[in-house]
PDB file of N, CA and C in Angstrom:
ATOM      1  N   UNK A 261      25.433  16.313  59.940  1.00  0.00           N
ATOM      2  CA  UNK A 261      26.474  16.367  61.424  1.00  0.00           C
ATOM      3  C   UNK A 261      25.521  17.410  61.931  1.00  0.00           C
ATOM      4  N   UNK A 262      25.279  18.479  61.623  1.00  0.00           N
ATOM      5  CA  UNK A 262      24.277  19.552  62.655  1.00  0.00           C
ATOM      6  C   UNK A 262      23.239  18.568  63.124  1.00  0.00           C
ATOM      7  N   UNK A 263      22.324  18.134  62.573  1.00  0.00           N
ATOM      8  CA  UNK A 263      21.081  17.770  62.895  1.00  0.00           C
ATOM      9  C   UNK A 263      21.739  16.664  63.865  1.00  0.00           C
ATOM     10  N   UNK A 264      22.608  15.632  63.973  1.00  0.00           N
ATOM     11  CA  UNK A 264      23.026  14.462  65.037  1.00  0.00           C
ATOM     12  C   UNK A 264      23.519  15.268  66.255  1.00  0.00           C
ATOM     13  N   UNK A 265      24.499  16.088  65.626  1.00  0.00           N
ATOM     14  CA  UNK A 265      25.316  16.999  67.087  1.00  0.00           C
ATOM     15  C   UNK A 265      24.028  17.869  67.797  1.00  0.00           C
ATOM     16  N   UNK A 266      23.595  18.635  67.270  1.00  0.00           N
ATOM     17  CA  UNK A 266      22.308  19.745  67.706  1.00  0.00           C
ATOM     18  C   UNK A 266      20.719  18.994  68.021  1.00  0.00           C
ATOM     19  N   UNK A 267      20.597  17.882  67.485  1.00  0.00           N
ATOM     20  CA  UNK A 267      19.191  17.616  67.804  1.00  0.00           C
ATOM     21  C   UNK A 267      19.147  16.365  68.279  1.00  0.00           C
ATOM     22  N   UNK A 268      19.449  15.261  67.372  1.00  0.00           N
ATOM     23  CA  UNK A 268      19.902  13.981  67.954  1.00  0.00           C
ATOM     24  C   UNK A 268      19.956  13.672  69.110  1.00  0.00           C
ATOM     25  N   UNK A 269      21.550  13.600  69.183  1.00  0.00           N
ATOM     26  CA  UNK A 269      21.835  13.631  70.529  1.00  0.00           C
ATOM     27  C   UNK A 269      21.652  14.039  72.145  1.00  0.00           C
ATOM     28  N   UNK A 270      21.493  15.361  71.721  1.00  0.00           N
ATOM     29  CA  UNK A 270      20.526  16.390  72.926  1.00  0.00           C
ATOM     30  C   UNK A 270      19.249  15.967  73.465  1.00  0.00           C
ATOM     31  N   UNK A 271      18.216  15.506  72.373  1.00  0.00           N
ATOM     32  CA  UNK A 271      17.110  15.134  72.734  1.00  0.00           C
ATOM     33  C   UNK A 271      16.588  13.609  72.787  1.00  0.00           C
ATOM     34  N   UNK A 272      17.323  12.658  71.834  1.00  0.00           N
ATOM     35  CA  UNK A 272      16.575  11.604  71.668  1.00  0.00           C
ATOM     36  C   UNK A 272      17.737  10.383  72.483  1.00  0.00           C
ATOM     37  N   UNK A 273      18.860  10.577  71.905  1.00  0.00           N
ATOM     38  CA  UNK A 273      19.944   9.679  72.567  1.00  0.00           C
ATOM     39  C   UNK A 273      20.894  10.430  73.709  1.00  0.00           C
ATOM     40  N   UNK A 274      20.673  10.726  74.388  1.00  0.00           N
ATOM     41  CA  UNK A 274      21.686  12.060  75.109  1.00  0.00           C
ATOM     42  C   UNK A 274      22.964  11.337  75.904  1.00  0.00           C
ATOM     43  N   UNK A 275      23.096   9.999  75.429  1.00  0.00           N
ATOM     44  CA  UNK A 275      24.662   9.297  76.007  1.00  0.00           C
ATOM     45  C   UNK A 275      25.133   9.445  74.935  1.00  0.00           C
ATOM     46  N   UNK A 276      24.592  10.078  73.887  1.00  0.00           N
ATOM     47  CA  UNK A 276      25.589  10.278  72.574  1.00  0.00           C
ATOM     48  C   UNK A 276      26.267   8.940  72.356  1.00  0.00           C
ATOM     49  N   UNK A 277      27.446   8.934  71.522  1.00  0.00           N
ATOM     50  CA  UNK A 277      27.692   7.728  71.204  1.00  0.00           C
ATOM     51  C   UNK A 277      28.053   6.721  71.928  1.00  0.00           C
ATOM     52  N   UNK A 278      28.098   6.754  73.422  1.00  0.00           N
ATOM     53  CA  UNK A 278      27.868   5.899  74.495  1.00  0.00           C
ATOM     54  C   UNK A 278      26.781   4.591  74.021  1.00  0.00           C
ATOM     55  N   UNK A 279      25.609   5.376  73.318  1.00  0.00           N
ATOM     56  CA  UNK A 279      24.274   4.739  73.209  1.00  0.00           C
ATOM     57  C   UNK A 279      24.668   3.464  72.433  1.00  0.00           C
ATOM     58  N   UNK A 280      25.583   3.528  71.768  1.00  0.00           N
ATOM     59  CA  UNK A 280      25.820   2.459  70.385  1.00  0.00           C
ATOM     60  C   UNK A 280      26.679   1.484  71.146  1.00  0.00           C
ATOM     61  N   UNK A 281      27.484   1.813  72.392  1.00  0.00           N
ATOM     62  CA  UNK A 281      28.392   0.920  72.904  1.00  0.00           C
ATOM     63  C   UNK A 281      27.713  -0.191  74.158  1.00  0.00           C
ATOM     64  N   UNK A 282      27.662  -1.516  73.795  1.00  0.00           N
ATOM     65  CA  UNK A 282      26.626  -2.407  74.423  1.00  0.00           C
ATOM     66  C   UNK A 282      27.000  -2.842  75.770  1.00  0.00           C
ATOM     67  N   UNK A 283      28.328  -2.346  76.106  1.00  0.00           N
ATOM     68  CA  UNK A 283      28.532  -2.470  78.076  1.00  0.00           C
ATOM     69  C   UNK A 283      28.287  -1.411  78.168  1.00  0.00           C
ATOM     70  N   UNK A 284      27.621  -0.286  77.929  1.00  0.00           N
ATOM     71  CA  UNK A 284      27.578   0.919  78.867  1.00  0.00           C
ATOM     72  C   UNK A 284      26.170   0.668  78.282  1.00  0.00           C
ATOM     73  N   UNK A 285      25.442   0.118  77.852  1.00  0.00           N
ATOM     74  CA  UNK A 285      23.683  -0.249  77.472  1.00  0.00           C
ATOM     75  C   UNK A 285      23.315  -1.522  78.574  1.00  0.00           C
ATOM     76  N   UNK A 286      24.377  -2.167  78.990  1.00  0.00           N
ATOM     77  CA  UNK A 286      24.144  -3.322  79.826  1.00  0.00           C
ATOM     78  C   UNK A 286      23.269  -3.053  80.954  1.00  0.00           C
ATOM     79  N   UNK A 287      23.775  -1.467  81.866  1.00  0.00           N
ATOM     80  CA  UNK A 287      23.365  -0.877  82.958  1.00  0.00           C
ATOM     81  C   UNK A 287      22.294  -0.415  82.750  1.00  0.00           C
ATOM     82  N   UNK A 288      21.274  -1.287  83.707  1.00  0.00           N
ATOM     83  CA  UNK A 288      19.672  -1.259  83.459  1.00  0.00           C
ATOM     84  C   UNK A 288      19.111   0.014  84.378  1.00  0.00           C
ATOM     85  N   UNK A 289      20.235   0.507  84.993  1.00  0.00           N
ATOM     86  CA  UNK A 289      19.479   1.410  85.815  1.00  0.00           C
ATOM     87  C   UNK A 289      18.750   2.847  85.112  1.00  0.00           C
ATOM     88  N   UNK A 290      17.594   3.421  85.385  1.00  0.00           N
ATOM     89  CA  UNK A 290      17.125   3.943  84.960  1.00  0.00           C
ATOM     90  C   UNK A 290      17.499   5.624  84.677  1.00  0.00           C
ATOM     91  N   UNK A 291      17.955   5.879  83.374  1.00  0.00           N
ATOM     92  CA  UNK A 291      18.524   7.140  83.370  1.00  0.00           C
ATOM     93  C   UNK A 291      18.378   7.670  81.780  1.00  0.00           C
ATOM     94  N   UNK A 292      18.464   9.080  81.692  1.00  0.00           N
ATOM     95  CA  UNK A 292      17.956   9.445  80.315  1.00  0.00           C
ATOM     96  C   UNK A 292      18.807   9.346  79.666  1.00  0.00           C
ATOM     97  N   UNK A 293      20.001   9.398  79.892  1.00  0.00           N
ATOM     98  CA  UNK A 293      21.222   9.234  79.389  1.00  0.00           C
ATOM     99  C   UNK A 293      21.527   7.582  78.599  1.00  0.00           C
ATOM    100  N   UNK A 294      20.717   7.045  79.084  1.00  0.00           N
ATOM    101  CA  UNK A 294      20.577   5.396  78.466  1.00  0.00           C
ATOM    102  C   UNK A 294      19.706   4.713  77.627  1.00  0.00           C
ATOM    103  N   UNK A 295      18.977   6.313  77.230  1.00  0.00           N
ATOM    104  CA  UNK A 295      17.568   6.100  76.339  1.00  0.00           C
ATOM    105  C   UNK A 295      17.526   4.787  75.498  1.00  0.00           C
ATOM    106  N   UNK A 296      18.773   4.393  75.093  1.00  0.00           N
ATOM    107  CA  UNK A 296      18.783   3.869  73.920  1.00  0.00           C
ATOM    108  C   UNK A 296      18.210   2.265  74.155  1.00  0.00           C
ATOM    109  N   UNK A 297      18.776   2.145  75.667  1.00  0.00           N
ATOM    110  CA  UNK A 297      18.408   0.723  76.141  1.00  0.00           C
ATOM    111  C   UNK A 297      16.610   0.284  75.720  1.00  0.00           C
ATOM    112  N   UNK A 298      16.085   1.340  75.752  1.00  0.00           N
ATOM    113  CA  UNK A 298      14.409   0.338  75.693  1.00  0.00           C
ATOM    114  C   UNK A 298      14.517   0.258  74.360  1.00  0.00           C
ATOM    115  N   UNK A 299      14.931   0.978  73.236  1.00  0.00           N
ATOM    116  CA  UNK A 299      14.934   0.616  72.013  1.00  0.00           C
ATOM    117  C   UNK A 299      15.398  -0.525  71.809  1.00  0.00           C
ATOM    118  N   UNK A 300      16.366  -0.649  72.131  1.00  0.00           N
ATOM    119  CA  UNK A 300      17.151  -2.228  71.946  1.00  0.00           C
ATOM    120  C   UNK A 300      16.444  -3.360  71.972  1.00  0.00           C
ATOM    121  N   UNK A 301      15.719  -3.170  73.455  1.00  0.00           N
ATOM    122  CA  UNK A 301      14.702  -3.868  73.791  1.00  0.00           C
ATOM    123  C   UNK A 301      13.516  -4.684  72.906  1.00  0.00           C
ATOM    124  N   UNK A 302      13.157  -3.699  72.349  1.00  0.00           N
ATOM    125  CA  UNK A 302      12.130  -3.617  71.681  1.00  0.00           C
ATOM    126  C   UNK A 302      12.443  -4.285  70.251  1.00  0.00           C
ATOM    127  N   UNK A 303      13.566  -3.810  70.017  1.00  0.00           N
ATOM    128  CA  UNK A 303      14.302  -4.486  68.514  1.00  0.00           C
ATOM    129  C   UNK A 303      14.827  -6.071  68.759  1.00  0.00           C
ATOM    130  N   UNK A 304      15.050  -6.219  70.165  1.00  0.00           N
ATOM    131  CA  UNK A 304      15.656  -7.307  70.622  1.00  0.00           C
ATOM    132  C   UNK A 304      14.695  -8.473  70.822  1.00  0.00           C
ATOM    133  N   UNK A 305      13.345  -7.932  71.055  1.00  0.00           N
ATOM    134  CA  UNK A 305      12.586  -8.875  71.528  1.00  0.00           C
ATOM    135  C   UNK A 305      11.077  -8.920  71.034  1.00  0.00           C
ATOM    136  N   UNK A 306      10.935  -7.939  69.672  1.00  0.00           N
ATOM    137  CA  UNK A 306       9.655  -7.983  69.100  1.00  0.00           C
ATOM    138  C   UNK A 306      10.159  -7.342  67.686  1.00  0.00           C
ATOM    139  N   UNK A 307      10.629  -6.390  67.545  1.00  0.00           N
ATOM    140  CA  UNK A 307      10.240  -5.665  66.104  1.00  0.00           C
ATOM    141  C   UNK A 307      11.455  -6.254  65.335  1.00  0.00           C
ATOM    142  N   UNK A 308      12.386  -6.626  65.670  1.00  0.00           N
ATOM    143  CA  UNK A 308      13.435  -7.073  64.756  1.00  0.00           C
ATOM    144  C   UNK A 308      14.196  -6.248  63.876  1.00  0.00           C
ATOM    145  N   UNK A 309      14.067  -4.577  63.804  1.00  0.00           N
ATOM    146  CA  UNK A 309      14.281  -3.948  63.059  1.00  0.00           C
ATOM    147  C   UNK A 309      15.628  -3.583  63.002  1.00  0.00           C
ATOM    148  N   UNK A 310      16.353  -4.255  62.487  1.00  0.00           N
ATOM    149  CA  UNK A 310      17.718  -4.250  62.614  1.00  0.00           C
ATOM    150  C   UNK A 310      18.978  -3.459  61.632  1.00  0.00           C
ATOM    151  N   UNK A 311      18.671  -3.056  60.775  1.00  0.00           N
ATOM    152  CA  UNK A 311      18.855  -2.195  59.707  1.00  0.00           C
ATOM    153  C   UNK A 311      20.583  -2.165  59.324  1.00  0.00           C
ATOM    154  N   UNK A 312      20.447  -3.453  58.773  1.00  0.00           N
ATOM    155  CA  UNK A 312      21.876  -4.080  58.291  1.00  0.00           C
ATOM    156  C   UNK A 312      22.787  -3.569  57.009  1.00  0.00           C
ATOM    157  N   UNK A 313      23.955  -3.387  57.201  1.00  0.00           N
ATOM    158  CA  UNK A 313      24.193  -2.862  56.241  1.00  0.00           C
ATOM    159  C   UNK A 313      23.975  -3.502  54.817  1.00  0.00           C
ATOM    160  N   UNK A 314      23.596  -3.210  53.638  1.00  0.00           N
ATOM    161  CA  UNK A 314      24.054  -3.514  52.294  1.00  0.00           C
ATOM    162  C   UNK A 314      24.994  -4.081  51.609  1.00  0.00           C
ATOM    163  N   UNK A 315      25.066  -5.043  51.045  1.00  0.00           N
ATOM    164  CA  UNK A 315      26.425  -5.655  50.570  1.00  0.00           C
ATOM    165  C   UNK A 315      26.977  -5.001  49.695  1.00  0.00           C
ATOM    166  N   UNK A 316      26.302  -4.039  48.702  1.00  0.00           N
ATOM    167  CA  UNK A 316      26.748  -3.141  47.993  1.00  0.00           C
ATOM    168  C   UNK A 316      26.415  -1.249  48.309  1.00  0.00           C
ATOM    169  N   UNK A 317      27.088  -0.260  47.689  1.00  0.00           N
ATOM    170  CA  UNK A 317      26.450   0.934  47.938  1.00  0.00           C
ATOM    171  C   UNK A 317      26.156   1.077  49.393  1.00  0.00           C
ATOM    172  N   UNK A 318      26.742   0.875  50.353  1.00  0.00           N
ATOM    173  CA  UNK A 318      26.380   1.409  51.664  1.00  0.00           C
ATOM    174  C   UNK A 318      26.718   2.535  52.428  1.00  0.00           C
ATOM    175  N   UNK A 319      26.128   2.960  53.170  1.00  0.00           N
ATOM    176  CA  UNK A 319      26.626   4.234  53.945  1.00  0.00           C
ATOM    177  C   UNK A 319      26.920   3.536  55.366  1.00  0.00           C
ATOM    178  N   UNK A 320      26.368   2.590  55.913  1.00  0.00           N
ATOM    179  CA  UNK A 320      26.709   2.209  57.253  1.00  0.00           C
ATOM    180  C   UNK A 320      27.724   1.304  57.382  1.00  0.00           C
ATOM    181  N   UNK A 321      28.437   0.942  58.065  1.00  0.00           N
ATOM    182  CA  UNK A 321      29.354  -0.152  58.129  1.00  0.00           C
ATOM    183  C   UNK A 321      28.920  -1.506  57.873  1.00  0.00           C
ATOM    184  N   UNK A 322      30.100  -2.571  56.867  1.00  0.00           N
ATOM    185  CA  UNK A 322      29.303  -3.500  56.715  1.00  0.00           C
ATOM    186  C   UNK A 322      29.682  -4.538  58.056  1.00  0.00           C
ATOM    187  N   UNK A 323      29.910  -3.948  59.174  1.00  0.00           N
ATOM    188  CA  UNK A 323      30.513  -4.743  60.071  1.00  0.00           C
ATOM    189  C   UNK A 323      28.878  -4.899  60.919  1.00  0.00           C
ATOM    190  N   UNK A 324      28.060  -3.873  60.507  1.00  0.00           N
ATOM    191  CA  UNK A 324      26.603  -3.538  61.028  1.00  0.00           C
ATOM    192  C   UNK A 324      25.653  -5.147  60.486  1.00  0.00           C
ATOM    193  N   UNK A 325      25.629  -5.876  60.946  1.00  0.00           N
ATOM    194  CA  UNK A 325      25.087  -7.053  60.184  1.00  0.00           C
ATOM    195  C   UNK A 325      24.366  -8.262  61.087  1.00  0.00           C
ATOM    196  N   UNK A 326      23.675  -8.772  60.634  1.00  0.00           N
ATOM    197  CA  UNK A 326      22.544  -9.915  61.685  1.00  0.00           C
ATOM    198  C   UNK A 326      23.732 -10.392  62.938  1.00  0.00           C
ATOM    199  N   UNK A 327      25.000 -10.976  62.810  1.00  0.00           N
ATOM    200  CA  UNK A 327      25.706 -11.209  63.841  1.00  0.00           C
ATOM    201  C   UNK A 327      25.888  -9.983  64.570  1.00  0.00           C
ATOM    202  N   UNK A 328      26.199  -8.785  63.965  1.00  0.00           N
ATOM    203  CA  UNK A 328      26.402  -7.940  65.072  1.00  0.00           C
ATOM    204  C   UNK A 328      25.423  -7.447  66.113  1.00  0.00           C
ATOM    205  N   UNK A 329      23.855  -7.674  65.377  1.00  0.00           N
ATOM    206  CA  UNK A 329      22.608  -7.279  66.046  1.00  0.00           C
ATOM    207  C   UNK A 329      22.586  -8.370  67.124  1.00  0.00           C
ATOM    208  N   UNK A 330      22.939  -9.511  67.016  1.00  0.00           N
ATOM    209  CA  UNK A 330      22.869 -10.747  67.696  1.00  0.00           C
ATOM    210  C   UNK A 330      23.578 -10.704  68.874  1.00  0.00           C
ATOM    211  N   UNK A 331      24.999 -10.444  68.505  1.00  0.00           N
ATOM    212  CA  UNK A 331      25.929 -10.074  69.449  1.00  0.00           C
ATOM    213  C   UNK A 331      25.420  -9.028  70.746  1.00  0.00           C
ATOM    214  N   UNK A 332      24.995  -7.740  69.838  1.00  0.00           N
ATOM    215  CA  UNK A 332      24.433  -6.653  70.708  1.00  0.00           C
ATOM    216  C   UNK A 332      23.245  -7.074  71.778  1.00  0.00           C
ATOM    217  N   UNK A 333      22.369  -7.738  71.235  1.00  0.00           N
ATOM    218  CA  UNK A 333      21.099  -7.949  72.122  1.00  0.00           C
ATOM    219  C   UNK A 333      21.130  -8.942  72.987  1.00  0.00           C
ATOM    220  N   UNK A 334      22.377  -9.920  72.935  1.00  0.00           N
ATOM    221  CA  UNK A 334      22.783 -11.044  74.060  1.00  0.00           C
ATOM    222  C   UNK A 334      23.796 -10.377  74.780  1.00  0.00           C
ATOM    223  N   UNK A 335      24.720  -9.204  74.438  1.00  0.00           N
ATOM    224  CA  UNK A 335      25.445  -8.472  75.137  1.00  0.00           C
ATOM    225  C   UNK A 335      24.817  -7.419  76.252  1.00  0.00           C
ATOM    226  N   UNK A 336      24.042  -6.761  75.445  1.00  0.00           N
ATOM    227  CA  UNK A 336      23.351  -5.922  76.329  1.00  0.00           C
ATOM    228  C   UNK A 336      22.643  -6.277  77.369  1.00  0.00           C
ATOM    229  N   UNK A 337      21.611  -7.236  77.132  1.00  0.00           N
ATOM    230  CA  UNK A 337      20.688  -7.771  77.778  1.00  0.00           C
ATOM    231  C   UNK A 337      21.115  -9.171  78.840  1.00  0.00           C
ATOM    232  N   UNK A 338      22.416  -9.621  78.354  1.00  0.00           N
ATOM    233  CA  UNK A 338      22.586 -10.735  78.833  1.00  0.00           C
ATOM    234  C   UNK A 338      22.049 -12.062  79.207  1.00  0.00           C
ATOM    235  N   UNK A 339      21.244 -12.255  77.614  1.00  0.00           N
ATOM    236  CA  UNK A 339      20.475 -13.369  77.778  1.00  0.00           C
ATOM    237  C   UNK A 339      20.584 -13.533  76.160  1.00  0.00           C
ATOM    238  N   UNK A 340      20.185 -14.474  75.699  1.00  0.00           N
ATOM    239  CA  UNK A 340      20.017 -14.877  74.476  1.00  0.00           C
ATOM    240  C   UNK A 340      19.064 -14.473  73.509  1.00  0.00           C
ATOM    241  N   UNK A 341      18.743 -13.112  73.584  1.00  0.00           N
ATOM    242  CA  UNK A 341      17.294 -12.821  72.870  1.00  0.00           C
ATOM    243  C   UNK A 341      17.383 -12.278  71.592  1.00  0.00           C
ATOM    244  N   UNK A 342      16.462 -12.933  70.901  1.00  0.00           N
ATOM    245  CA  UNK A 342      16.213 -12.622  69.389  1.00  0.00           C
ATOM    246  C   UNK A 342      14.872 -12.622  69.101  1.00  0.00           C
ATOM    247  N   UNK A 343      14.110 -11.624  68.360  1.00  0.00           N
ATOM    248  CA  UNK A 343      12.908 -11.610  67.902  1.00  0.00           C
ATOM    249  C   UNK A 343      12.055 -12.452  67.284  1.00  0.00           C
ATOM    250  N   UNK A 344      10.964 -12.890  67.643  1.00  0.00           N
ATOM    251  CA  UNK A 344       9.867 -13.808  66.702  1.00  0.00           C
ATOM    252  C   UNK A 344       9.233 -12.824  65.854  1.00  0.00           C
ATOM    253  N   UNK A 345       9.793 -12.242  65.004  1.00  0.00           N
ATOM    254  CA  UNK A 345       9.037 -11.474  64.119  1.00  0.00           C
ATOM    255  C   UNK A 345       7.772 -12.294  63.547  1.00  0.00           C
ATOM    256  N   UNK A 346       7.851 -13.413  63.121  1.00  0.00           N
ATOM    257  CA  UNK A 346       6.704 -14.079  62.322  1.00  0.00           C
ATOM    258  C   UNK A 346       5.447 -14.130  63.397  1.00  0.00           C
ATOM    259  N   UNK A 347       5.405 -14.683  64.897  1.00  0.00           N
ATOM    260  CA  UNK A 347       4.733 -14.385  65.897  1.00  0.00           C
ATOM    261  C   UNK A 347       4.209 -12.599  66.266  1.00  0.00           C
ATOM    262  N   UNK A 348       4.995 -11.801  66.248  1.00  0.00           N
ATOM    263  CA  UNK A 348       4.324 -10.592  66.477  1.00  0.00           C
ATOM    264  C   UNK A 348       3.379 -10.335  65.208  1.00  0.00           C
ATOM    265  N   UNK A 349       4.226 -10.279  64.200  1.00  0.00           N
ATOM    266  CA  UNK A 349       3.295  -9.885  63.087  1.00  0.00           C
ATOM    267  C   UNK A 349       2.066 -10.903  63.074  1.00  0.00           C
ATOM    268  N   UNK A 350       2.127 -11.934  63.361  1.00  0.00           N
ATOM    269  CA  UNK A 350       0.526 -12.897  63.444  1.00  0.00           C
ATOM    270  C   UNK A 350       0.091 -11.974  64.464  1.00  0.00           C
ATOM    271  N   UNK A 351       0.347 -11.705  65.798  1.00  0.00           N
ATOM    272  CA  UNK A 351      -0.480 -11.093  66.914  1.00  0.00           C
ATOM    273  C   UNK A 351      -0.858  -9.944  66.872  1.00  0.00           C
ATOM    274  N   UNK A 352      -0.302  -8.766  66.163  1.00  0.00           N
ATOM    275  CA  UNK A 352      -0.804  -7.647  65.475  1.00  0.00           C
ATOM    276  C   UNK A 352      -1.682  -7.021  64.168  1.00  0.00           C
ATOM    277  N   UNK A 353      -1.611  -8.652  63.437  1.00  0.00           N
ATOM    278  CA  UNK A 353      -2.517  -8.606  61.983  1.00  0.00           C
ATOM    279  C   UNK A 353      -1.767  -8.583  60.808  1.00  0.00           C
ATOM    280  N   UNK A 354      -0.459  -8.603  61.045  1.00  0.00           N
ATOM    281  CA  UNK A 354       0.663  -8.165  59.718  1.00  0.00           C
ATOM    282  C   UNK A 354      -0.052  -7.199  59.106  1.00  0.00           C
ATOM    283  N   UNK A 355      -0.175  -7.539  57.623  1.00  0.00           N
ATOM    284  CA  UNK A 355      -0.643  -6.312  57.002  1.00  0.00           C
ATOM    285  C   UNK A 355      -2.388  -5.964  56.722  1.00  0.00           C
ATOM    286  N   UNK A 356      -2.895  -7.195  57.773  1.00  0.00           N
ATOM    287  CA  UNK A 356      -4.304  -6.937  57.704  1.00  0.00           C
ATOM    288  C   UNK A 356      -4.659  -6.548  58.814  1.00  0.00           C
ATOM    289  N   UNK A 357      -4.024  -5.355  59.674  1.00  0.00           N
ATOM    290  CA  UNK A 357      -4.627  -4.450  60.675  1.00  0.00           C
ATOM    291  C   UNK A 357      -6.243  -4.812  60.880  1.00  0.00           C
ATOM    292  N   UNK A 358      -6.532  -5.316  61.929  1.00  0.00           N
ATOM    293  CA  UNK A 358      -8.451  -5.409  62.299  1.00  0.00           C
ATOM    294  C   UNK A 358      -8.243  -3.541  62.749  1.00  0.00           C
ATOM    295  N   UNK A 359      -8.017  -2.519  62.265  1.00  0.00           N
ATOM    296  CA  UNK A 359      -8.083  -1.253  62.518  1.00  0.00           C
ATOM    297  C   UNK A 359      -8.791  -0.114  61.747  1.00  0.00           C
ATOM    298  N   UNK A 360      -9.503   0.647  62.110  1.00  0.00           N
ATOM    299  CA  UNK A 360      -9.789   1.449  60.999  1.00  0.00           C
ATOM    300  C   UNK A 360      -9.310   3.066  61.689  1.00  0.00           C
ATOM    301  N   UNK A 361      -9.496   4.177  60.983  1.00  0.00           N
ATOM    302  CA  UNK A 361      -9.184   5.360  61.296  1.00  0.00           C
ATOM    303  C   UNK A 361      -7.558   5.166  61.649  1.00  0.00           C
ATOM    304  N   UNK A 362      -7.032   4.729  60.813  1.00  0.00           N
ATOM    305  CA  UNK A 362      -5.515   4.800  60.814  1.00  0.00           C
ATOM    306  C   UNK A 362      -4.457   5.084  60.008  1.00  0.00           C
ATOM    307  N   UNK A 363      -3.816   6.103  60.262  1.00  0.00           N
ATOM    308  CA  UNK A 363      -2.563   6.572  59.326  1.00  0.00           C
ATOM    309  C   UNK A 363      -1.529   6.299  59.493  1.00  0.00           C
ATOM    310  N   UNK A 364      -0.847   5.441  58.483  1.00  0.00           N
ATOM    311  CA  UNK A 364       0.824   5.027  58.838  1.00  0.00           C
ATOM    312  C   UNK A 364       1.472   6.385  58.210  1.00  0.00           C
ATOM    313  N   UNK A 365       2.505   6.662  58.504  1.00  0.00           N
ATOM    314  CA  UNK A 365       3.654   7.649  58.386  1.00  0.00           C
ATOM    315  C   UNK A 365       4.831   7.041  58.163  1.00  0.00           C
ATOM    316  N   UNK A 366       5.693   7.799  57.381  1.00  0.00           N
ATOM    317  CA  UNK A 366       7.014   7.546  57.306  1.00  0.00           C
ATOM    318  C   UNK A 366       8.205   8.664  57.488  1.00  0.00           C
TER     319      UNK A 366
END
């Protein structure tokens, strides 16, 4: 909780809990307090990294599902956005990325 309160919200998502409010993120006016909007755009159009809750042994709400993310993408951007992850993976090379001297960290 200290990490979230003292680092995450003040530096990464300055809008606090509102960064998770679809109606709040609809406003596309450039504003540091709406920094989550850019991340949602990448998720909704390219990455698809949605982090749904698992069926069992979950920490996040089971309401965080594919249906929720589809709702969020269409509500935030007021358009039926959903990523074509197969096309993105193909474009960037999938597991066979044509690059050298690259370090992937997690």
